[in-house]
CSV table of C-alpha atoms and ligand atoms in Angstrom, one decimal:
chain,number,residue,atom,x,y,z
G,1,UNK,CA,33.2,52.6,116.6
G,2,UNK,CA,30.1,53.0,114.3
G,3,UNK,CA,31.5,54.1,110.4
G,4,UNK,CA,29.4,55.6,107.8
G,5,UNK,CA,29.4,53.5,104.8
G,6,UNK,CA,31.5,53.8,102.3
G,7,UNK,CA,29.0,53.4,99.7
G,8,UNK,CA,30.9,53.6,96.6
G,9,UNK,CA,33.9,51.2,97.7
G,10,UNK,CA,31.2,49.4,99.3
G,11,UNK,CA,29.7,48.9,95.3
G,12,UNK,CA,32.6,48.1,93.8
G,13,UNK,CA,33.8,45.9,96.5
G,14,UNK,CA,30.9,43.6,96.0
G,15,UNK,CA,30.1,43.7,92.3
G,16,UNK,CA,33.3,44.8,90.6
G,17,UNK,CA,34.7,41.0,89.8
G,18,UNK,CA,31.1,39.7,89.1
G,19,UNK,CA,29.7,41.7,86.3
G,20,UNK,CA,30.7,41.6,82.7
G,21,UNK,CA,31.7,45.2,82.6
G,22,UNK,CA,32.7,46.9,85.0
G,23,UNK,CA,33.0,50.7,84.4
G,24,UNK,CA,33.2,51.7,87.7
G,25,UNK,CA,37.2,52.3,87.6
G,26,UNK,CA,38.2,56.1,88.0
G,27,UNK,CA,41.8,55.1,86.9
G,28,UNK,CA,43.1,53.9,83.9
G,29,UNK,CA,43.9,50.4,81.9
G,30,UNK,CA,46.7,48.6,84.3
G,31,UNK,CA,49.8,47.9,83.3
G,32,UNK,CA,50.9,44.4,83.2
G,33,UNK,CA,54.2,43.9,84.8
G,34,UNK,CA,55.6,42.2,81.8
G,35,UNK,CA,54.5,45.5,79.7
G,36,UNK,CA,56.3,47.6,81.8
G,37,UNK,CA,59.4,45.8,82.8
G,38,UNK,CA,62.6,44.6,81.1
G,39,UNK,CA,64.4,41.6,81.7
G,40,UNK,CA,67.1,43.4,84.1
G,41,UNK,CA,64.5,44.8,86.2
G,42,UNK,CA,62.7,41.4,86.6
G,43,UNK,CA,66.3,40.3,87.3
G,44,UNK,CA,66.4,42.7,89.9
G,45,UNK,CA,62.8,42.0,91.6
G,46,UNK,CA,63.6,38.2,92.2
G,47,UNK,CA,66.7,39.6,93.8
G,48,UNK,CA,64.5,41.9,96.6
G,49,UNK,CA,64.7,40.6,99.9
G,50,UNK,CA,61.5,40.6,101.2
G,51,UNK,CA,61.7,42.4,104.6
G,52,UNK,CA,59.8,44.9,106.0
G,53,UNK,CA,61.9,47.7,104.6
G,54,UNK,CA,62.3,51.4,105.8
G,55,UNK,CA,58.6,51.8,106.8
G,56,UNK,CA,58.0,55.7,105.7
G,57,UNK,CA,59.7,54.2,102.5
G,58,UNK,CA,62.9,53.8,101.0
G,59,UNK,CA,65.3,57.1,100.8
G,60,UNK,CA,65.2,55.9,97.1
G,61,UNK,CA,61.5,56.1,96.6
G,62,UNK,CA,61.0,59.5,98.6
G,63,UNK,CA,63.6,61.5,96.5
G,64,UNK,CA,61.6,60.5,93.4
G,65,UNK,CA,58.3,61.4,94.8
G,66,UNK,CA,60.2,64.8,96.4
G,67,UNK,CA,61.0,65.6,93.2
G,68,UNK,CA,57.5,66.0,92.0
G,69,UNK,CA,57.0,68.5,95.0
G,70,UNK,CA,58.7,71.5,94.8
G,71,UNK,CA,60.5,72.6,98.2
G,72,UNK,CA,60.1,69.0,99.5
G,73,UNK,CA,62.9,66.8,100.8
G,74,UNK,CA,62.9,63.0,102.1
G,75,UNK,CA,61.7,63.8,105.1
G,76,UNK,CA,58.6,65.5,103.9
G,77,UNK,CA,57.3,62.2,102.4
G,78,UNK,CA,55.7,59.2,104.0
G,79,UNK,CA,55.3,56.6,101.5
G,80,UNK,CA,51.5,55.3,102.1
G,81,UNK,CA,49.8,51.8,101.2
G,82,UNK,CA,47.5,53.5,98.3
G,83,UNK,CA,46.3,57.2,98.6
G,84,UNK,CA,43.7,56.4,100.8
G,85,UNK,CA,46.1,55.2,103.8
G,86,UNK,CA,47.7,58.5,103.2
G,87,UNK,CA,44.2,60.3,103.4
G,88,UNK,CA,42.9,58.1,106.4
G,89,UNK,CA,46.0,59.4,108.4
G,90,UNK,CA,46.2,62.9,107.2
G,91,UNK,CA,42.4,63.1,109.0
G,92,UNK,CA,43.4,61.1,112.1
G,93,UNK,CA,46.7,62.5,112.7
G,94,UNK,CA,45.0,66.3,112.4
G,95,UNK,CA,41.8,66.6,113.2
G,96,UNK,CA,39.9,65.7,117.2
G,97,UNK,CA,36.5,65.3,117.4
G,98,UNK,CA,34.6,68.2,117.5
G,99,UNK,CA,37.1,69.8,115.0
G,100,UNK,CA,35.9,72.1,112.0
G,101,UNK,CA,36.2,70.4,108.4
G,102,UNK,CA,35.7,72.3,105.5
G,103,UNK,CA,35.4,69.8,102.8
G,104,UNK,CA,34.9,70.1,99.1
G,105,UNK,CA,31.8,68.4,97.5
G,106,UNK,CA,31.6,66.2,95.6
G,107,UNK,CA,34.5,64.1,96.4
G,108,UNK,CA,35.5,60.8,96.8
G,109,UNK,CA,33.9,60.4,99.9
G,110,UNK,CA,36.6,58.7,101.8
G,111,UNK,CA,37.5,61.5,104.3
G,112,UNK,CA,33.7,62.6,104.2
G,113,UNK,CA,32.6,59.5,105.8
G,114,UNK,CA,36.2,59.4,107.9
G,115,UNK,CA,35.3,62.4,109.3
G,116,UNK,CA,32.1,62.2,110.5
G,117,UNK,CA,32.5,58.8,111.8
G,118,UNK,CA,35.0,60.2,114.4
G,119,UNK,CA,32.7,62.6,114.9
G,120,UNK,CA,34.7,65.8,113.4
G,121,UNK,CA,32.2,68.5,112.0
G,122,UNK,CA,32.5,68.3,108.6
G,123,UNK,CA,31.2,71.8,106.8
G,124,UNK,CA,30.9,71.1,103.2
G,125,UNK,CA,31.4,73.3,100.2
G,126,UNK,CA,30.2,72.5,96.8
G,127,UNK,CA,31.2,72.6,93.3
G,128,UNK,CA,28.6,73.9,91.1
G,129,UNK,CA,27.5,72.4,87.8
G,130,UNK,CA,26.3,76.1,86.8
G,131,UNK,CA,30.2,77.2,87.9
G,132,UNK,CA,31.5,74.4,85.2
G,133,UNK,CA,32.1,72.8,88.8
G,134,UNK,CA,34.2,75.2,90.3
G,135,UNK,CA,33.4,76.3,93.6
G,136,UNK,CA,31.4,79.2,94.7
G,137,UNK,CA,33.7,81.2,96.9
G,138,UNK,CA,31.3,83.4,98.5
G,139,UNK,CA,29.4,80.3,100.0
G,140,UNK,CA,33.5,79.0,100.8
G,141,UNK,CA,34.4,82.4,102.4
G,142,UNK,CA,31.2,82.1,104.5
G,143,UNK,CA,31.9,78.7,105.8
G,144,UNK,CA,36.0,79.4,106.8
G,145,UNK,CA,36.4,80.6,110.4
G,146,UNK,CA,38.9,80.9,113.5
G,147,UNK,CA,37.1,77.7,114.1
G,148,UNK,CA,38.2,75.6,111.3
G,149,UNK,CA,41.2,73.1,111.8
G,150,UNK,CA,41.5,71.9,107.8
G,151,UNK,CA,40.6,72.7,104.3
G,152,UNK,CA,40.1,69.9,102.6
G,153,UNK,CA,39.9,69.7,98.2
G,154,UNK,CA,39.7,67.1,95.6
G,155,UNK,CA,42.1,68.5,92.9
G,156,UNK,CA,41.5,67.3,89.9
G,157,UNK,CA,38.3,66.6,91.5
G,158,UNK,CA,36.6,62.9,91.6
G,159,UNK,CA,33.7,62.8,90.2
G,160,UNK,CA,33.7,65.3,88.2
G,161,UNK,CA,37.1,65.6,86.8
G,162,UNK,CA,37.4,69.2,87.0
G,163,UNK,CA,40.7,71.4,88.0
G,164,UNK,CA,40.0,74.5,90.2
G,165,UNK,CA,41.0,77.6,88.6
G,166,UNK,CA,44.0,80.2,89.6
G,167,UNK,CA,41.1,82.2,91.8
G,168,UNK,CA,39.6,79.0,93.5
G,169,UNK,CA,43.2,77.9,94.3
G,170,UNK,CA,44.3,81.6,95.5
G,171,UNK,CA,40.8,82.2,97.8
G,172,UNK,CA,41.6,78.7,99.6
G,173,UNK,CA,45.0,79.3,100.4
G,174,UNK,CA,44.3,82.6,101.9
G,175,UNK,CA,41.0,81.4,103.6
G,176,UNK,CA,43.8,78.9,104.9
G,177,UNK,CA,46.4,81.5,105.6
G,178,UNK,CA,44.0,84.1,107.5
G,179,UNK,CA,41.9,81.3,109.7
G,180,UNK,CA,45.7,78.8,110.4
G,181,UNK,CA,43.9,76.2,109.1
G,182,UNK,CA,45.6,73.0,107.4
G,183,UNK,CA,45.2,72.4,103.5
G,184,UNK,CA,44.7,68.6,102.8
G,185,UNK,CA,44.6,67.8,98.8
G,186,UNK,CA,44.2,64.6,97.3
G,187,UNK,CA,45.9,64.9,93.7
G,188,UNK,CA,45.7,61.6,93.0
G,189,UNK,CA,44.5,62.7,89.4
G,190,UNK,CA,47.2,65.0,89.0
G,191,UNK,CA,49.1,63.6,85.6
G,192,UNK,CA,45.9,62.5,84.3
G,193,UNK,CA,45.4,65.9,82.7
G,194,UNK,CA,43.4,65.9,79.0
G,195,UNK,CA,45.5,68.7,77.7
G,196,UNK,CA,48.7,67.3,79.0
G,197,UNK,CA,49.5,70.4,81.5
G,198,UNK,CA,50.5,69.0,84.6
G,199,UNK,CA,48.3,71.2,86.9
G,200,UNK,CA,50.4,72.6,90.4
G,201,UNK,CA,50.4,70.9,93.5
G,202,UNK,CA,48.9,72.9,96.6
G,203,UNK,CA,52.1,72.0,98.5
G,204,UNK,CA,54.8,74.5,98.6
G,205,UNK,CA,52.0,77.5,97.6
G,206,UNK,CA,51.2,77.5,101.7
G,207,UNK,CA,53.1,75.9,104.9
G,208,UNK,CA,50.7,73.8,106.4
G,209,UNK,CA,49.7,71.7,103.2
G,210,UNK,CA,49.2,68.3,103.3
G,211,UNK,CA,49.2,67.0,100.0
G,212,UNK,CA,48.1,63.1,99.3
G,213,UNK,CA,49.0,61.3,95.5
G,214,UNK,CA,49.8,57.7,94.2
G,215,UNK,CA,50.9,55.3,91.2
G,216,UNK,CA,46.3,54.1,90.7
G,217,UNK,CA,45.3,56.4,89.0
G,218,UNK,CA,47.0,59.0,86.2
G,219,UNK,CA,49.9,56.1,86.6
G,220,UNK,CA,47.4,52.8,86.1
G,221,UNK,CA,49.0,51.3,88.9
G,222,UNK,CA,46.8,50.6,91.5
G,223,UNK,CA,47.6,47.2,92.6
G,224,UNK,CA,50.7,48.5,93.6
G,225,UNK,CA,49.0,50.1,96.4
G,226,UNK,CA,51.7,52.9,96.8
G,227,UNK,CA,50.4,56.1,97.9
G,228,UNK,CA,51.9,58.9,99.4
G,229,UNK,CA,51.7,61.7,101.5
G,230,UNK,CA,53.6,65.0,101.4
G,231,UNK,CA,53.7,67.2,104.7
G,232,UNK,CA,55.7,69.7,106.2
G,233,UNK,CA,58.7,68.0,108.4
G,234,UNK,CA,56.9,67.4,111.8
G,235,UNK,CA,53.4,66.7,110.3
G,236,UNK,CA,54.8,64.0,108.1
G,237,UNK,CA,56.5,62.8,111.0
G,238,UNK,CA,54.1,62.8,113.3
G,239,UNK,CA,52.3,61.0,110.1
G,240,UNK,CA,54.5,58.1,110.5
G,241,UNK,CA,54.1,57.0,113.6
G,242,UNK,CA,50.0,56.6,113.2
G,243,UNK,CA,51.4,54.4,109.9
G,244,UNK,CA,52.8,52.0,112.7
G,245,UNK,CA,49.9,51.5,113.6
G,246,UNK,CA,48.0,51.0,110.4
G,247,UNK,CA,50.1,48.7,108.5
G,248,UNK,CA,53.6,49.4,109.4
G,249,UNK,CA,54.9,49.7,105.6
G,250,UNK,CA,54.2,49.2,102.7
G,251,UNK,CA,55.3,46.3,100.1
G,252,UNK,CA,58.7,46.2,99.4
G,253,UNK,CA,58.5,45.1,96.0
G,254,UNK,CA,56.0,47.7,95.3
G,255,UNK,CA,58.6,50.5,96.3
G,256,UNK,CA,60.9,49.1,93.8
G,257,UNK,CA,58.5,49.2,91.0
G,258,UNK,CA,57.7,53.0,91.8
G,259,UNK,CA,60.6,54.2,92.2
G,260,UNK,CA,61.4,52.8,88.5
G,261,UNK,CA,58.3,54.3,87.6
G,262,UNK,CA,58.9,57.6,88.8
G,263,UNK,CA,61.9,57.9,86.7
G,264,UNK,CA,61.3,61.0,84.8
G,265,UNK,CA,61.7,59.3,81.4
G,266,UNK,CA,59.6,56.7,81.9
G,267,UNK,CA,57.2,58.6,84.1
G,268,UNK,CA,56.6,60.9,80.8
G,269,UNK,CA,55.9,57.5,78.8
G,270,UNK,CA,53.4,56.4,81.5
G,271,UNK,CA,51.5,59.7,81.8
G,272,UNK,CA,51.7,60.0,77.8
G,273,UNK,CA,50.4,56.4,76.7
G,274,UNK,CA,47.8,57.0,79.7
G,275,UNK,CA,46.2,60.5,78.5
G,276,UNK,CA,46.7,58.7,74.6
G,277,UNK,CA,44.0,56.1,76.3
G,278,UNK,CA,42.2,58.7,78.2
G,279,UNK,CA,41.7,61.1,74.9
G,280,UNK,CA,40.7,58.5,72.7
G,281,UNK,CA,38.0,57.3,75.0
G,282,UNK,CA,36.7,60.5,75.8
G,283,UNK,CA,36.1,61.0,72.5
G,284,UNK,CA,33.9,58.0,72.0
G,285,UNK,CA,31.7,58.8,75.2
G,286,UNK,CA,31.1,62.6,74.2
G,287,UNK,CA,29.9,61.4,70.7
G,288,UNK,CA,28.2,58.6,72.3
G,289,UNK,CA,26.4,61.5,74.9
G,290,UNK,CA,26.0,64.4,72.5
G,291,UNK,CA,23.8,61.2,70.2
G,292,UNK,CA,21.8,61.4,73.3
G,293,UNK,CA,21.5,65.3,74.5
G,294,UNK,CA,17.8,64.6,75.2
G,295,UNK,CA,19.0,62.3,78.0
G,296,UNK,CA,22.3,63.7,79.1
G,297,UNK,CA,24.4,66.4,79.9
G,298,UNK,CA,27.7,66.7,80.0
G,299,UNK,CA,30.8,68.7,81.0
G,300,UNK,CA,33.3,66.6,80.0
G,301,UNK,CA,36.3,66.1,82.4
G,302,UNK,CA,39.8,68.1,82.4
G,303,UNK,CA,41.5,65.1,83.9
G,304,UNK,CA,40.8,61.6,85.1
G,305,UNK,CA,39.4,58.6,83.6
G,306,UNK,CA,35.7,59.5,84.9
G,307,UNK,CA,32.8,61.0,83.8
G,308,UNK,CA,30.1,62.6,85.4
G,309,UNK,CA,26.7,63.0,83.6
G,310,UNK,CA,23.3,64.4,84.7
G,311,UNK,CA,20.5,62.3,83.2
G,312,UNK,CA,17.0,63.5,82.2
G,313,UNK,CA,15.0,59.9,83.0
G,314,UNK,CA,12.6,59.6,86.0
G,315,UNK,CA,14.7,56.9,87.3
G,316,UNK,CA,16.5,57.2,90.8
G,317,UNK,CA,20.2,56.6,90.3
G,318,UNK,CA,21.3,53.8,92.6
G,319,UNK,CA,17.9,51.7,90.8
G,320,UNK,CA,18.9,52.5,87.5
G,321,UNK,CA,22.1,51.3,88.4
G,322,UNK,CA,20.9,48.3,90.3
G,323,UNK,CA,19.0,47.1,87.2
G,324,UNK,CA,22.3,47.7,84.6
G,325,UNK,CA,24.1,45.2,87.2
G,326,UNK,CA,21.1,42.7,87.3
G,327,UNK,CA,19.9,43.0,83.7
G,328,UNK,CA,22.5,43.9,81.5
G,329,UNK,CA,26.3,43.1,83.8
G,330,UNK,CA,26.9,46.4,83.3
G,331,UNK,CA,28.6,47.9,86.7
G,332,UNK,CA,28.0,51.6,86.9
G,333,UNK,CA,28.5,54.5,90.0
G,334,UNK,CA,25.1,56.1,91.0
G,335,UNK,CA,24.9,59.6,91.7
G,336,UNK,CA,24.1,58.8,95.1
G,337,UNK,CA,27.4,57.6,95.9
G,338,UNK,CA,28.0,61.5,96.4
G,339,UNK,CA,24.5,62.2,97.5
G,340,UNK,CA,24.3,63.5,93.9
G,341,UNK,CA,20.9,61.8,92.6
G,342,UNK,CA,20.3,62.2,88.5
G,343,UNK,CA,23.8,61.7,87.9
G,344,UNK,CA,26.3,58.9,86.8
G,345,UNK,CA,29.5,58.6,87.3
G,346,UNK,CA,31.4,56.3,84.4
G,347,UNK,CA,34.9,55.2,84.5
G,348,UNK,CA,36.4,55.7,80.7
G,349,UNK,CA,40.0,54.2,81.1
G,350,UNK,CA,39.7,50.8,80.6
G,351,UNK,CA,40.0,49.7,76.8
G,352,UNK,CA,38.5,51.3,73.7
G,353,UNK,CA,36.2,47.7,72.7
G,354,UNK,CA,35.6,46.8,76.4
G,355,UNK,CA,33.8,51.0,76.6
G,356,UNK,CA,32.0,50.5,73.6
G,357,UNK,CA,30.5,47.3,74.8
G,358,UNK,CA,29.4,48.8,78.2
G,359,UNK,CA,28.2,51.9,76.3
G,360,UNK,CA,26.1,49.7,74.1
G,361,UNK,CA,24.6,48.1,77.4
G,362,UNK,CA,23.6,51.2,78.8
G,363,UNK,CA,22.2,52.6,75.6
G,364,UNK,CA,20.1,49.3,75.5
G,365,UNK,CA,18.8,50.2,79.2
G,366,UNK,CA,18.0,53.2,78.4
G,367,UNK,CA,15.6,52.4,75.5
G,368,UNK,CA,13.8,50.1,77.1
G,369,UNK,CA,13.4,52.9,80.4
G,370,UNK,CA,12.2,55.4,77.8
G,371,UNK,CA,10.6,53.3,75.9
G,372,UNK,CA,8.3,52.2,78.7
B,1,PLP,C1,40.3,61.1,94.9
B,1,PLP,C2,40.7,59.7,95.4
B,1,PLP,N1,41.6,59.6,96.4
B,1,PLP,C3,42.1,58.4,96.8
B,1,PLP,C4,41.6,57.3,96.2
B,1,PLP,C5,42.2,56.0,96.7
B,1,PLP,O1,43.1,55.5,95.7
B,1,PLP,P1,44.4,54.6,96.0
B,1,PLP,O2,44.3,54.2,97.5
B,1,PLP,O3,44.2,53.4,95.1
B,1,PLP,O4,45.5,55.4,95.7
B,1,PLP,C6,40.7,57.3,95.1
B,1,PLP,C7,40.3,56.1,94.5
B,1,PLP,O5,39.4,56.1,93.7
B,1,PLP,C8,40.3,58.6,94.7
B,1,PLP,O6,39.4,58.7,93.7
């Protein structure tokens, strides 16, 4: 089978461990496990033995993920190798070829290209800059039919970090609820919120949501690879048995780790040094942009460690960001990514000096571009 590209894992796949600065990351700062664990739990971890496990995860794991879901139970959870085993199978399990796909732009881009390389129709609905990217419902509302098998939103959206509102969240669950269509939502930024409120998950608003999260992103985990997905009964286990084909389970050791983290206490700690990180930084890059309005604009992000800017320099945005890599080892998203030209997309989480650094490298870029 012939896949579209996945052009901006493809980018960081490539460059991510050969530039000096890589700001490419959507998530924030990792934790080391020695930051994060005491002496009993190490203890504990040389103590796992290493076998495959229960492969939708352990009961352990799913009642602290269920908890995070209201109406959910264990069996309403498949524990996933990242979020984006749990997207690949919500779209493989669901949808046939020839199926209707209404899908939120822009968006990570995973289950865009997914979609069309099996040859599902995707129909795509766009947040608008103009809307302080929320959605326009009347182009939404045009696009839902009898027709369309799945709904399919970003929320908190990647790029732009921005939350849909009570009316964007009502008008896709009824679109949902009139046409029977599925609702798939990837909150893998939920947690990461500036303002510290948690925003609702989709699932429990609607019966036939599918709702995707994991420990990378608002929980700065992401080589845990734990991902989940949350479905009603038969969907997640219908679910599970396309995971036996895709990797069986995931990593035992892994489990153990999240289920520690999902401890409400220490979740809280997580999500509060994390938005700590995730304020501070902002900060710096909207003084660093408003120095440069002539050059930039800005709505800054409600949650997530990126930011997406529009630029005002007659530059296309994968070259600019082809020359920050070669010039200045500066690693960067392009716009293009999420066929989005004249916009970047910058990861803030990683540490204050290590931003400021990559900040500098772009503003040199940029003088020398306008300078020209
Ligand atoms: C919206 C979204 N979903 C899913 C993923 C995949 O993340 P992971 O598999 O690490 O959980 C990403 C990664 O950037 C993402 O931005």
């Amino acid at each position: 089978m012939k896949i579209e590209t996945f052009e901006l894992e493809r980018r960081q796949s490539l460059w991510e461990n050969f530039v000096d600065y890589n700001l490419t990351e959507s998530g924030i700062h990792p934790f080391t496990l020695s930051e994060f664990l005491n002496d009993e739990q190490i203890k504990q971890l040389l103590n796992v033995r290493l076998g495959y496990g229960q492969t939708n995860g352990s009961i352990a794991l799913r009642e602290s993920v269920a908890k995070l879901y209201p109406t959910s139970n264990i069996d309403n959870i498949l524990v996933t190798n990242g979020s984006a085993e749990a997207n690949f199978i919500s779209i493989w399990s669901i949808l046939e070829s020839g199926d209707e796909y209404v899908l939120m732009l822009p968006n990570y881009m995973q289950t865009w290209g997914l979609a069309k390389s099996f040859g599902i129709k995707v129909k795509p609905f766009y947040l608008k800059e103009d809307l302080n990217w929320q959605p326009d419902l009347e182009e939404l509302k045009s696009l839902v039919s009898s027709k369309t098998k799945m709904i399919s939103v970003c929320n908190p959206n990647n790029p732009t970090g921005s939350i849909l509102n009570d009316e964007a969240v009502k008008c896709i669950i009824d679109l949902a609820e009139e046409s029977g269509a599925y609702i798939h939502s990837d909150e893998v930024y939920r947690g990461a919120e500036l303002d510290g409120n948690e925003i609702n998950t989709f699932y429990g608003q609607y019966d036939k949501v599918l709702a995707v999260a994991g420990l990378s992103k608002a929980y700065s985990f992401p080589g845990l690879r734990m991902g989940w997905l949350v479905a009603p009964e038969d969907i997640a286990e219908k679910a599970w048995s396309y995971h036996d084909y895709t990797s069986i389970s995931t990593g035992v050791l892994s489990q153990q780790i999240a289920t520690w983290a999902l401890q409400p206490e220490i979740r809280n700690k997580i999500l509060e040094r994390n938005r700590e990180m995730l304020y501070e930084n902002l900060k710096i890059f909207l003084d660093w942009t408003e120095e440069r309005s002539d050059l930039f604009h800005f709505i800054p992000q409600k949650a997530g460690a990126m930011s997406f800017v529009r630029y005002f320099i007659d530059i296309n945005s994968t070259d600019l960001t082809e020359r920050l890599r070669k010039e200045k080892s500066l690693l960067i998203i392009a716009g293009d990514c999420f066929g989005m030209d004249g916009y970047l997309r910058l990861g803030i989480g990683s540490e204050k000096e290590y931003l400021i650094k990559g900040l500098d490298l772009l503003a040199e870029m940029l003088e020398e571009l306008v300078n020209i």
